[in-house]
PDB file of N, CA and C in Angstrom:
ATOM      1  N   MET A   1      10.849   2.390  12.680  1.00 81.00           N
ATOM      2  CA  MET A   1      10.560   3.366  11.660  1.00 81.00           C
ATOM      3  C   MET A   1       9.093   3.770  11.693  1.00 81.00           C
ATOM      4  N   PHE A   2       8.224   2.870  12.104  1.00 84.00           N
ATOM      5  CA  PHE A   2       6.795   3.158  12.166  1.00 84.00           C
ATOM      6  C   PHE A   2       6.360   3.316  13.615  1.00 84.00           C
ATOM      7  N   ALA A   3       5.496   4.303  13.880  1.00 86.00           N
ATOM      8  CA  ALA A   3       4.964   4.521  15.221  1.00 86.00           C
ATOM      9  C   ALA A   3       3.646   3.776  15.411  1.00 86.00           C
ATOM     10  N   GLY A   4       2.985   3.455  14.329  1.00 84.00           N
ATOM     11  CA  GLY A   4       1.720   2.724  14.374  1.00 84.00           C
ATOM     12  C   GLY A   4       1.681   1.759  13.208  1.00 84.00           C
ATOM     13  N   VAL A   5       0.492   1.348  12.862  1.00 83.00           N
ATOM     14  CA  VAL A   5       0.360   0.417  11.744  1.00 83.00           C
ATOM     15  C   VAL A   5       0.866   1.038  10.452  1.00 83.00           C
ATOM     16  N   LEU A   6       0.496   2.290  10.185  1.00 83.00           N
ATOM     17  CA  LEU A   6       0.895   2.940   8.936  1.00 83.00           C
ATOM     18  C   LEU A   6       1.526   4.309   9.135  1.00 83.00           C
ATOM     19  N   ARG A   7       1.671   4.763  10.352  1.00 86.00           N
ATOM     20  CA  ARG A   7       2.191   6.104  10.622  1.00 86.00           C
ATOM     21  C   ARG A   7       3.675   6.027  10.958  1.00 86.00           C
ATOM     22  N   PHE A   8       4.441   6.921  10.322  1.00 88.00           N
ATOM     23  CA  PHE A   8       5.871   6.975  10.595  1.00 88.00           C
ATOM     24  C   PHE A   8       6.140   7.576  11.969  1.00 88.00           C
ATOM     25  N   ALA A   9       7.210   7.152  12.590  1.00 88.00           N
ATOM     26  CA  ALA A   9       7.674   7.774  13.825  1.00 88.00           C
ATOM     27  C   ALA A   9       8.339   9.097  13.470  1.00 88.00           C
ATOM     28  N   ASP A  10       8.551   9.942  14.462  1.00 90.00           N
ATOM     29  CA  ASP A  10       9.211  11.220  14.207  1.00 90.00           C
ATOM     30  C   ASP A  10      10.691  11.033  13.890  1.00 90.00           C
ATOM     31  N   ARG A  11      11.305  10.060  14.523  1.00 90.00           N
ATOM     32  CA  ARG A  11      12.733   9.783  14.312  1.00 90.00           C
ATOM     33  C   ARG A  11      12.938   8.288  14.158  1.00 90.00           C
ATOM     34  N   CYS A  12      13.959   7.917  13.395  1.00 87.00           N
ATOM     35  CA  CYS A  12      14.341   6.518  13.239  1.00 87.00           C
ATOM     36  C   CYS A  12      14.944   6.035  14.565  1.00 87.00           C
ATOM     37  N   PRO A  13      14.463   4.930  15.104  1.00 87.00           N
ATOM     38  CA  PRO A  13      15.004   4.470  16.380  1.00 87.00           C
ATOM     39  C   PRO A  13      16.433   3.938  16.267  1.00 87.00           C
ATOM     40  N   ALA A  14      16.861   3.554  15.086  1.00 88.00           N
ATOM     41  CA  ALA A  14      18.204   2.997  14.921  1.00 88.00           C
ATOM     42  C   ALA A  14      19.271   4.077  14.742  1.00 88.00           C
ATOM     43  N   CYS A  15      18.984   5.062  13.885  1.00 88.00           N
ATOM     44  CA  CYS A  15      20.025   6.050  13.567  1.00 88.00           C
ATOM     45  C   CYS A  15      19.681   7.471  13.993  1.00 88.00           C
ATOM     46  N   GLY A  16      18.441   7.726  14.399  1.00 88.00           N
ATOM     47  CA  GLY A  16      18.049   9.057  14.832  1.00 88.00           C
ATOM     48  C   GLY A  16      17.683  10.010  13.712  1.00 88.00           C
ATOM     49  N   LEU A  17      17.573   9.534  12.483  1.00 87.00           N
ATOM     50  CA  LEU A  17      17.204  10.382  11.348  1.00 87.00           C
ATOM     51  C   LEU A  17      15.798  10.948  11.552  1.00 87.00           C
ATOM     52  N   SER A  18      15.637  12.234  11.339  1.00 87.00           N
ATOM     53  CA  SER A  18      14.325  12.863  11.453  1.00 87.00           C
ATOM     54  C   SER A  18      13.497  12.519  10.215  1.00 87.00           C
ATOM     55  N   ILE A  19      12.412  11.839  10.428  1.00 87.00           N
ATOM     56  CA  ILE A  19      11.559  11.388   9.326  1.00 87.00           C
ATOM     57  C   ILE A  19      10.487  12.424   9.006  1.00 87.00           C
ATOM     58  N   THR A  20      10.307  13.411   9.867  1.00 85.00           N
ATOM     59  CA  THR A  20       9.233  14.385   9.675  1.00 85.00           C
ATOM     60  C   THR A  20       9.410  15.232   8.417  1.00 85.00           C
ATOM     61  N   GLY A  21      10.612  15.363   7.895  1.00 83.00           N
ATOM     62  CA  GLY A  21      10.855  16.175   6.711  1.00 83.00           C
ATOM     63  C   GLY A  21      10.525  15.486   5.403  1.00 83.00           C
ATOM     64  N   PHE A  22      10.249  14.191   5.446  1.00 85.00           N
ATOM     65  CA  PHE A  22       9.943  13.454   4.223  1.00 85.00           C
ATOM     66  C   PHE A  22       8.439  13.482   3.979  1.00 85.00           C
ATOM     67  N   ASN A  23       8.056  13.491   2.698  1.00 83.00           N
ATOM     68  CA  ASN A  23       6.653  13.538   2.330  1.00 83.00           C
ATOM     69  C   ASN A  23       6.345  12.368   1.407  1.00 83.00           C
ATOM     70  N   VAL A  24       5.888  11.274   1.986  1.00 85.00           N
ATOM     71  CA  VAL A  24       5.559  10.101   1.179  1.00 85.00           C
ATOM     72  C   VAL A  24       4.233  10.296   0.471  1.00 85.00           C
ATOM     73  N   GLY A  25       3.272  10.941   1.121  1.00 85.00           N
ATOM     74  CA  GLY A  25       1.989  11.246   0.492  1.00 85.00           C
ATOM     75  C   GLY A  25       1.139  10.018   0.239  1.00 85.00           C
ATOM     76  N   ASP A  26       0.265  10.122  -0.760  1.00 89.00           N
ATOM     77  CA  ASP A  26      -0.679   9.053  -1.081  1.00 89.00           C
ATOM     78  C   ASP A  26      -0.236   8.202  -2.261  1.00 89.00           C
ATOM     79  N   GLY A  27       0.969   8.409  -2.744  1.00 88.00           N
ATOM     80  CA  GLY A  27       1.449   7.644  -3.892  1.00 88.00           C
ATOM     81  C   GLY A  27       1.417   6.147  -3.695  1.00 88.00           C
ATOM     82  N   PRO A  28       1.950   5.635  -2.579  1.00 92.00           N
ATOM     83  CA  PRO A  28       1.917   4.188  -2.379  1.00 92.00           C
ATOM     84  C   PRO A  28       0.502   3.632  -2.305  1.00 92.00           C
ATOM     85  N   ALA A  29      -0.407   4.361  -1.674  1.00 92.00           N
ATOM     86  CA  ALA A  29      -1.782   3.876  -1.549  1.00 92.00           C
ATOM     87  C   ALA A  29      -2.455   3.773  -2.914  1.00 92.00           C
ATOM     88  N   ALA A  30      -2.292   4.781  -3.739  1.00 93.00           N
ATOM     89  CA  ALA A  30      -2.912   4.757  -5.070  1.00 93.00           C
ATOM     90  C   ALA A  30      -2.343   3.622  -5.917  1.00 93.00           C
ATOM     91  N   LEU A  31      -1.043   3.462  -5.881  1.00 93.00           N
ATOM     92  CA  LEU A  31      -0.409   2.392  -6.646  1.00 93.00           C
ATOM     93  C   LEU A  31      -0.889   1.021  -6.184  1.00 93.00           C
ATOM     94  N   LEU A  32      -0.953   0.823  -4.880  1.00 95.00           N
ATOM     95  CA  LEU A  32      -1.364  -0.476  -4.363  1.00 95.00           C
ATOM     96  C   LEU A  32      -2.828  -0.773  -4.613  1.00 95.00           C
ATOM     97  N   VAL A  33      -3.686   0.227  -4.530  1.00 95.00           N
ATOM     98  CA  VAL A  33      -5.104   0.004  -4.819  1.00 95.00           C
ATOM     99  C   VAL A  33      -5.273  -0.425  -6.276  1.00 95.00           C
ATOM    100  N   LEU A  34      -4.550   0.213  -7.179  1.00 96.00           N
ATOM    101  CA  LEU A  34      -4.648  -0.175  -8.588  1.00 96.00           C
ATOM    102  C   LEU A  34      -4.076  -1.564  -8.838  1.00 96.00           C
ATOM    103  N   ALA A  35      -2.903  -1.854  -8.264  1.00 96.00           N
ATOM    104  CA  ALA A  35      -2.258  -3.148  -8.494  1.00 96.00           C
ATOM    105  C   ALA A  35      -3.059  -4.290  -7.863  1.00 96.00           C
ATOM    106  N   TRP A  36      -3.382  -4.148  -6.580  1.00 97.00           N
ATOM    107  CA  TRP A  36      -4.152  -5.205  -5.921  1.00 97.00           C
ATOM    108  C   TRP A  36      -5.563  -5.293  -6.494  1.00 97.00           C
ATOM    109  N   GLY A  37      -6.127  -4.179  -6.907  1.00 96.00           N
ATOM    110  CA  GLY A  37      -7.455  -4.214  -7.517  1.00 96.00           C
ATOM    111  C   GLY A  37      -7.480  -5.048  -8.784  1.00 96.00           C
ATOM    112  N   ALA A  38      -6.450  -4.908  -9.604  1.00 97.00           N
ATOM    113  CA  ALA A  38      -6.380  -5.707 -10.833  1.00 97.00           C
ATOM    114  C   ALA A  38      -6.238  -7.192 -10.515  1.00 97.00           C
ATOM    115  N   ILE A  39      -5.421  -7.511  -9.524  1.00 97.00           N
ATOM    116  CA  ILE A  39      -5.225  -8.918  -9.141  1.00 97.00           C
ATOM    117  C   ILE A  39      -6.513  -9.506  -8.573  1.00 97.00           C
ATOM    118  N   ILE A  40      -7.184  -8.765  -7.692  1.00 97.00           N
ATOM    119  CA  ILE A  40      -8.413  -9.257  -7.064  1.00 97.00           C
ATOM    120  C   ILE A  40      -9.526  -9.425  -8.100  1.00 97.00           C
ATOM    121  N   VAL A  41      -9.632  -8.484  -9.016  1.00 97.00           N
ATOM    122  CA  VAL A  41     -10.666  -8.599 -10.058  1.00 97.00           C
ATOM    123  C   VAL A  41     -10.396  -9.811 -10.944  1.00 97.00           C
ATOM    124  N   ALA A  42      -9.150 -10.041 -11.306  1.00 98.00           N
ATOM    125  CA  ALA A  42      -8.820 -11.217 -12.111  1.00 98.00           C
ATOM    126  C   ALA A  42      -9.165 -12.507 -11.363  1.00 98.00           C
ATOM    127  N   LEU A  43      -8.826 -12.561 -10.070  1.00 97.00           N
ATOM    128  CA  LEU A  43      -9.162 -13.747  -9.277  1.00 97.00           C
ATOM    129  C   LEU A  43     -10.677 -13.921  -9.136  1.00 97.00           C
ATOM    130  N   ALA A  44     -11.399 -12.823  -8.960  1.00 97.00           N
ATOM    131  CA  ALA A  44     -12.856 -12.898  -8.840  1.00 97.00           C
ATOM    132  C   ALA A  44     -13.494 -13.406 -10.133  1.00 97.00           C
ATOM    133  N   ILE A  45     -12.959 -12.973 -11.247  1.00 97.00           N
ATOM    134  CA  ILE A  45     -13.484 -13.450 -12.539  1.00 97.00           C
ATOM    135  C   ILE A  45     -13.228 -14.940 -12.709  1.00 97.00           C
ATOM    136  N   VAL A  46     -12.035 -15.390 -12.345  1.00 98.00           N
ATOM    137  CA  VAL A  46     -11.720 -16.819 -12.445  1.00 98.00           C
ATOM    138  C   VAL A  46     -12.645 -17.637 -11.545  1.00 98.00           C
ATOM    139  N   VAL A  47     -12.851 -17.177 -10.315  1.00 97.00           N
ATOM    140  CA  VAL A  47     -13.730 -17.895  -9.395  1.00 97.00           C
ATOM    141  C   VAL A  47     -15.169 -17.889  -9.906  1.00 97.00           C
ATOM    142  N   GLU A  48     -15.619 -16.771 -10.422  1.00 97.00           N
ATOM    143  CA  GLU A  48     -16.987 -16.688 -10.935  1.00 97.00           C
ATOM    144  C   GLU A  48     -17.196 -17.623 -12.113  1.00 97.00           C
ATOM    145  N   LEU A  49     -16.259 -17.646 -13.044  1.00 97.00           N
ATOM    146  CA  LEU A  49     -16.413 -18.496 -14.225  1.00 97.00           C
ATOM    147  C   LEU A  49     -16.213 -19.972 -13.915  1.00 97.00           C
ATOM    148  N   SER A  50     -15.432 -20.278 -12.877  1.00 97.00           N
ATOM    149  CA  SER A  50     -15.171 -21.675 -12.539  1.00 97.00           C
ATOM    150  C   SER A  50     -16.246 -22.275 -11.634  1.00 97.00           C
ATOM    151  N   PHE A  51     -16.708 -21.522 -10.641  1.00 96.00           N
ATOM    152  CA  PHE A  51     -17.583 -22.092  -9.619  1.00 96.00           C
ATOM    153  C   PHE A  51     -18.966 -21.455  -9.542  1.00 96.00           C
ATOM    154  N   SER A  52     -19.154 -20.276 -10.077  1.00 96.00           N
ATOM    155  CA  SER A  52     -20.418 -19.519 -10.020  1.00 96.00           C
ATOM    156  C   SER A  52     -20.982 -19.441  -8.603  1.00 96.00           C
ATOM    157  N   PRO A  53     -20.217 -18.923  -7.653  1.00 97.00           N
ATOM    158  CA  PRO A  53     -20.743 -18.808  -6.285  1.00 97.00           C
ATOM    159  C   PRO A  53     -21.748 -17.657  -6.187  1.00 97.00           C
ATOM    160  N   PRO A  54     -22.543 -17.633  -5.116  1.00 97.00           N
ATOM    161  CA  PRO A  54     -23.472 -16.506  -4.940  1.00 97.00           C
ATOM    162  C   PRO A  54     -22.703 -15.214  -4.692  1.00 97.00           C
ATOM    163  N   TRP A  55     -23.384 -14.076  -4.888  1.00 96.00           N
ATOM    164  CA  TRP A  55     -22.726 -12.776  -4.778  1.00 96.00           C
ATOM    165  C   TRP A  55     -22.176 -12.533  -3.389  1.00 96.00           C
ATOM    166  N   TRP A  56     -22.864 -13.001  -2.341  1.00 97.00           N
ATOM    167  CA  TRP A  56     -22.410 -12.741  -0.982  1.00 97.00           C
ATOM    168  C   TRP A  56     -21.102 -13.459  -0.677  1.00 97.00           C
ATOM    169  N   LEU A  57     -20.848 -14.577  -1.344  1.00 97.00           N
ATOM    170  CA  LEU A  57     -19.578 -15.266  -1.145  1.00 97.00           C
ATOM    171  C   LEU A  57     -18.427 -14.456  -1.745  1.00 97.00           C
ATOM    172  N   HIS A  58     -18.694 -13.795  -2.867  1.00 96.00           N
ATOM    173  CA  HIS A  58     -17.684 -12.886  -3.429  1.00 96.00           C
ATOM    174  C   HIS A  58     -17.354 -11.775  -2.435  1.00 96.00           C
ATOM    175  N   VAL A  59     -18.374 -11.231  -1.808  1.00 96.00           N
ATOM    176  CA  VAL A  59     -18.158 -10.160  -0.829  1.00 96.00           C
ATOM    177  C   VAL A  59     -17.326 -10.687   0.343  1.00 96.00           C
ATOM    178  N   LEU A  60     -17.688 -11.861   0.844  1.00 97.00           N
ATOM    179  CA  LEU A  60     -16.943 -12.442   1.970  1.00 97.00           C
ATOM    180  C   LEU A  60     -15.506 -12.795   1.607  1.00 97.00           C
ATOM    181  N   LEU A  61     -15.260 -13.116   0.361  1.00 96.00           N
ATOM    182  CA  LEU A  61     -13.907 -13.469  -0.065  1.00 96.00           C
ATOM    183  C   LEU A  61     -13.045 -12.255  -0.377  1.00 96.00           C
ATOM    184  N   TRP A  62     -13.550 -11.385  -1.231  1.00 97.00           N
ATOM    185  CA  TRP A  62     -12.687 -10.380  -1.840  1.00 97.00           C
ATOM    186  C   TRP A  62     -12.531  -9.095  -1.027  1.00 97.00           C
ATOM    187  N   VAL A  63     -13.511  -8.709  -0.276  1.00 97.00           N
ATOM    188  CA  VAL A  63     -13.385  -7.480   0.525  1.00 97.00           C
ATOM    189  C   VAL A  63     -12.313  -7.636   1.606  1.00 97.00           C
ATOM    190  N   PRO A  64     -12.365  -8.685   2.446  1.00 97.00           N
ATOM    191  CA  PRO A  64     -11.297  -8.824   3.447  1.00 97.00           C
ATOM    192  C   PRO A  64      -9.930  -9.101   2.829  1.00 97.00           C
ATOM    193  N   LEU A  65      -9.901  -9.893   1.759  1.00 97.00           N
ATOM    194  CA  LEU A  65      -8.624 -10.201   1.122  1.00 97.00           C
ATOM    195  C   LEU A  65      -7.977  -8.951   0.537  1.00 97.00           C
ATOM    196  N   SER A  66      -8.753  -8.132  -0.152  1.00 96.00           N
ATOM    197  CA  SER A  66      -8.174  -6.922  -0.742  1.00 96.00           C
ATOM    198  C   SER A  66      -7.784  -5.917   0.335  1.00 96.00           C
ATOM    199  N   THR A  67      -8.576  -5.794   1.377  1.00 94.00           N
ATOM    200  CA  THR A  67      -8.229  -4.881   2.476  1.00 94.00           C
ATOM    201  C   THR A  67      -6.941  -5.316   3.161  1.00 94.00           C
ATOM    202  N   ALA A  68      -6.841  -6.586   3.484  1.00 95.00           N
ATOM    203  CA  ALA A  68      -5.637  -7.096   4.151  1.00 95.00           C
ATOM    204  C   ALA A  68      -4.408  -6.964   3.260  1.00 95.00           C
ATOM    205  N   ALA A  69      -4.537  -7.258   1.980  1.00 96.00           N
ATOM    206  CA  ALA A  69      -3.397  -7.173   1.073  1.00 96.00           C
ATOM    207  C   ALA A  69      -2.903  -5.736   0.936  1.00 96.00           C
ATOM    208  N   ILE A  70      -3.817  -4.794   0.831  1.00 94.00           N
ATOM    209  CA  ILE A  70      -3.417  -3.394   0.671  1.00 94.00           C
ATOM    210  C   ILE A  70      -2.788  -2.859   1.944  1.00 94.00           C
ATOM    211  N   VAL A  71      -3.396  -3.127   3.092  1.00 91.00           N
ATOM    212  CA  VAL A  71      -2.842  -2.613   4.352  1.00 91.00           C
ATOM    213  C   VAL A  71      -1.489  -3.240   4.644  1.00 91.00           C
ATOM    214  N   TRP A  72      -1.354  -4.550   4.410  1.00 92.00           N
ATOM    215  CA  TRP A  72      -0.075  -5.230   4.652  1.00 92.00           C
ATOM    216  C   TRP A  72       1.023  -4.673   3.750  1.00 92.00           C
ATOM    217  N   SER A  73       0.732  -4.522   2.485  1.00 95.00           N
ATOM    218  CA  SER A  73       1.769  -4.064   1.558  1.00 95.00           C
ATOM    219  C   SER A  73       1.981  -2.555   1.615  1.00 95.00           C
ATOM    220  N   LEU A  74       1.064  -1.808   2.231  1.00 94.00           N
ATOM    221  CA  LEU A  74       1.234  -0.367   2.333  1.00 94.00           C
ATOM    222  C   LEU A  74       2.420   0.002   3.212  1.00 94.00           C
ATOM    223  N   ARG A  75       2.662  -0.753   4.256  1.00 91.00           N
ATOM    224  CA  ARG A  75       3.841  -0.515   5.103  1.00 91.00           C
ATOM    225  C   ARG A  75       5.119  -0.675   4.297  1.00 91.00           C
ATOM    226  N   VAL A  76       5.173  -1.726   3.505  1.00 93.00           N
ATOM    227  CA  VAL A  76       6.359  -1.984   2.684  1.00 93.00           C
ATOM    228  C   VAL A  76       6.543  -0.877   1.649  1.00 93.00           C
ATOM    229  N   ALA A  77       5.456  -0.482   0.987  1.00 94.00           N
ATOM    230  CA  ALA A  77       5.546   0.543  -0.055  1.00 94.00           C
ATOM    231  C   ALA A  77       5.924   1.905   0.514  1.00 94.00           C
ATOM    232  N   LYS A  78       5.356   2.255   1.673  1.00 92.00           N
ATOM    233  CA  LYS A  78       5.699   3.538   2.286  1.00 92.00           C
ATOM    234  C   LYS A  78       7.160   3.550   2.730  1.00 92.00           C
ATOM    235  N   GLY A  79       7.628   2.465   3.301  1.00 91.00           N
ATOM    236  CA  GLY A  79       9.036   2.380   3.696  1.00 91.00           C
ATOM    237  C   GLY A  79       9.961   2.461   2.497  1.00 91.00           C
ATOM    238  N   TRP A  80       9.586   1.789   1.403  1.00 93.00           N
ATOM    239  CA  TRP A  80      10.401   1.816   0.199  1.00 93.00           C
ATOM    240  C   TRP A  80      10.463   3.234  -0.380  1.00 93.00           C
ATOM    241  N   LEU A  81       9.331   3.928  -0.419  1.00 91.00           N
ATOM    242  CA  LEU A  81       9.310   5.282  -0.962  1.00 91.00           C
ATOM    243  C   LEU A  81      10.097   6.242  -0.080  1.00 91.00           C
ATOM    244  N   LEU A  82      10.011   6.081   1.223  1.00 90.00           N
ATOM    245  CA  LEU A  82      10.793   6.924   2.122  1.00 90.00           C
ATOM    246  C   LEU A  82      12.284   6.683   1.910  1.00 90.00           C
ATOM    247  N   ALA A  83      12.677   5.426   1.758  1.00 90.00           N
ATOM    248  CA  ALA A  83      14.085   5.109   1.501  1.00 90.00           C
ATOM    249  C   ALA A  83      14.540   5.686   0.162  1.00 90.00           C
ATOM    250  N   ALA A  84      13.681   5.657  -0.851  1.00 90.00           N
ATOM    251  CA  ALA A  84      14.029   6.227  -2.154  1.00 90.00           C
ATOM    252  C   ALA A  84      14.176   7.746  -2.062  1.00 90.00           C
ATOM    253  N   GLU A  85      13.301   8.388  -1.300  1.00 88.00           N
ATOM    254  CA  GLU A  85      13.425   9.837  -1.115  1.00 88.00           C
ATOM    255  C   GLU A  85      14.734  10.180  -0.407  1.00 88.00           C
ATOM    256  N   TYR A  86      15.096   9.406   0.591  1.00 90.00           N
ATOM    257  CA  TYR A  86      16.334   9.660   1.322  1.00 90.00           C
ATOM    258  C   TYR A  86      17.551   9.426   0.418  1.00 90.00           C
ATOM    259  N   ARG A  87      17.528   8.339  -0.321  1.00 91.00           N
ATOM    260  CA  ARG A  87      18.676   7.989  -1.175  1.00 91.00           C
ATOM    261  C   ARG A  87      18.929   9.023  -2.253  1.00 91.00           C
ATOM    262  N   HIS A  88      17.863   9.551  -2.830  1.00 88.00           N
ATOM    263  CA  HIS A  88      18.004  10.503  -3.931  1.00 88.00           C
ATOM    264  C   HIS A  88      17.915  11.959  -3.476  1.00 88.00           C
ATOM    265  N   ALA A  89      17.897  12.176  -2.163  1.00 84.00           N
ATOM    266  CA  ALA A  89      17.813  13.520  -1.593  1.00 84.00           C
ATOM    267  C   ALA A  89      16.678  14.320  -2.211  1.00 84.00           C
ATOM    268  N   ALA A  90      15.506  13.688  -2.288  1.00 81.00           N
ATOM    269  CA  ALA A  90      14.342  14.335  -2.892  1.00 81.00           C
ATOM    270  C   ALA A  90      13.863  15.476  -2.017  1.00 81.00           C
ATOM    271  N   GLY A  91      13.387  16.509  -2.641  1.00 73.00           N
ATOM    272  CA  GLY A  91      12.869  17.663  -1.912  1.00 73.00           C
ATOM    273  C   GLY A  91      11.806  18.348  -2.726  1.00 73.00           C
ATOM    274  N   GLU A  92      11.349  19.461  -2.211  1.00 73.00           N
ATOM    275  CA  GLU A  92      10.351  20.246  -2.926  1.00 73.00           C
ATOM    276  C   GLU A  92      10.952  20.763  -4.227  1.00 73.00           C
ATOM    277  N   GLY A  93      10.145  20.817  -5.271  1.00 72.00           N
ATOM    278  CA  GLY A  93      10.599  21.327  -6.547  1.00 72.00           C
ATOM    279  C   GLY A  93      10.818  22.831  -6.498  1.00 72.00           C
ATOM    280  N   ARG A  94      11.859  23.278  -7.163  1.00 71.00           N
ATOM    281  CA  ARG A  94      12.166  24.711  -7.209  1.00 71.00           C
ATOM    282  C   ARG A  94      12.460  25.096  -8.658  1.00 71.00           C
ATOM    283  N   LEU A  95      11.974  26.254  -9.039  1.00 68.00           N
ATOM    284  CA  LEU A  95      12.263  26.751 -10.382  1.00 68.00           C
ATOM    285  C   LEU A  95      13.541  27.552 -10.350  1.00 68.00           C
ATOM    286  N   ALA A  96      14.382  27.332 -11.317  1.00 68.00           N
ATOM    287  CA  ALA A  96      15.637  28.090 -11.404  1.00 68.00           C
ATOM    288  C   ALA A  96      15.320  29.516 -11.864  1.00 68.00           C
ATOM    289  N   PRO A  97      15.991  30.518 -11.280  1.00 70.00           N
ATOM    290  CA  PRO A  97      15.715  31.920 -11.689  1.00 70.00           C
ATOM    291  C   PRO A  97      16.205  32.208 -13.099  1.00 70.00           C
TER     292      PRO A  97
END
């Protein structure tokens, strides 16, 4: 289903469905940045109040962890949204005359 780390292939290798007509957009990325951001900030606050590490240790801990978590879960979220669009036959909005 994916041609790269985060890019969809043109066609599904299993069934031949054309994936180019679907528009997943930036919805999964925005949702994941907000969700993982809240989790990472909560963990950073707990670590700060419990251990009081220097600021550079926070950078070494939270930047790679948040980047890896978002990129890893972005594949899952994009696949889920594409499946939801297919299941519900989502398309461009049209106004009734």
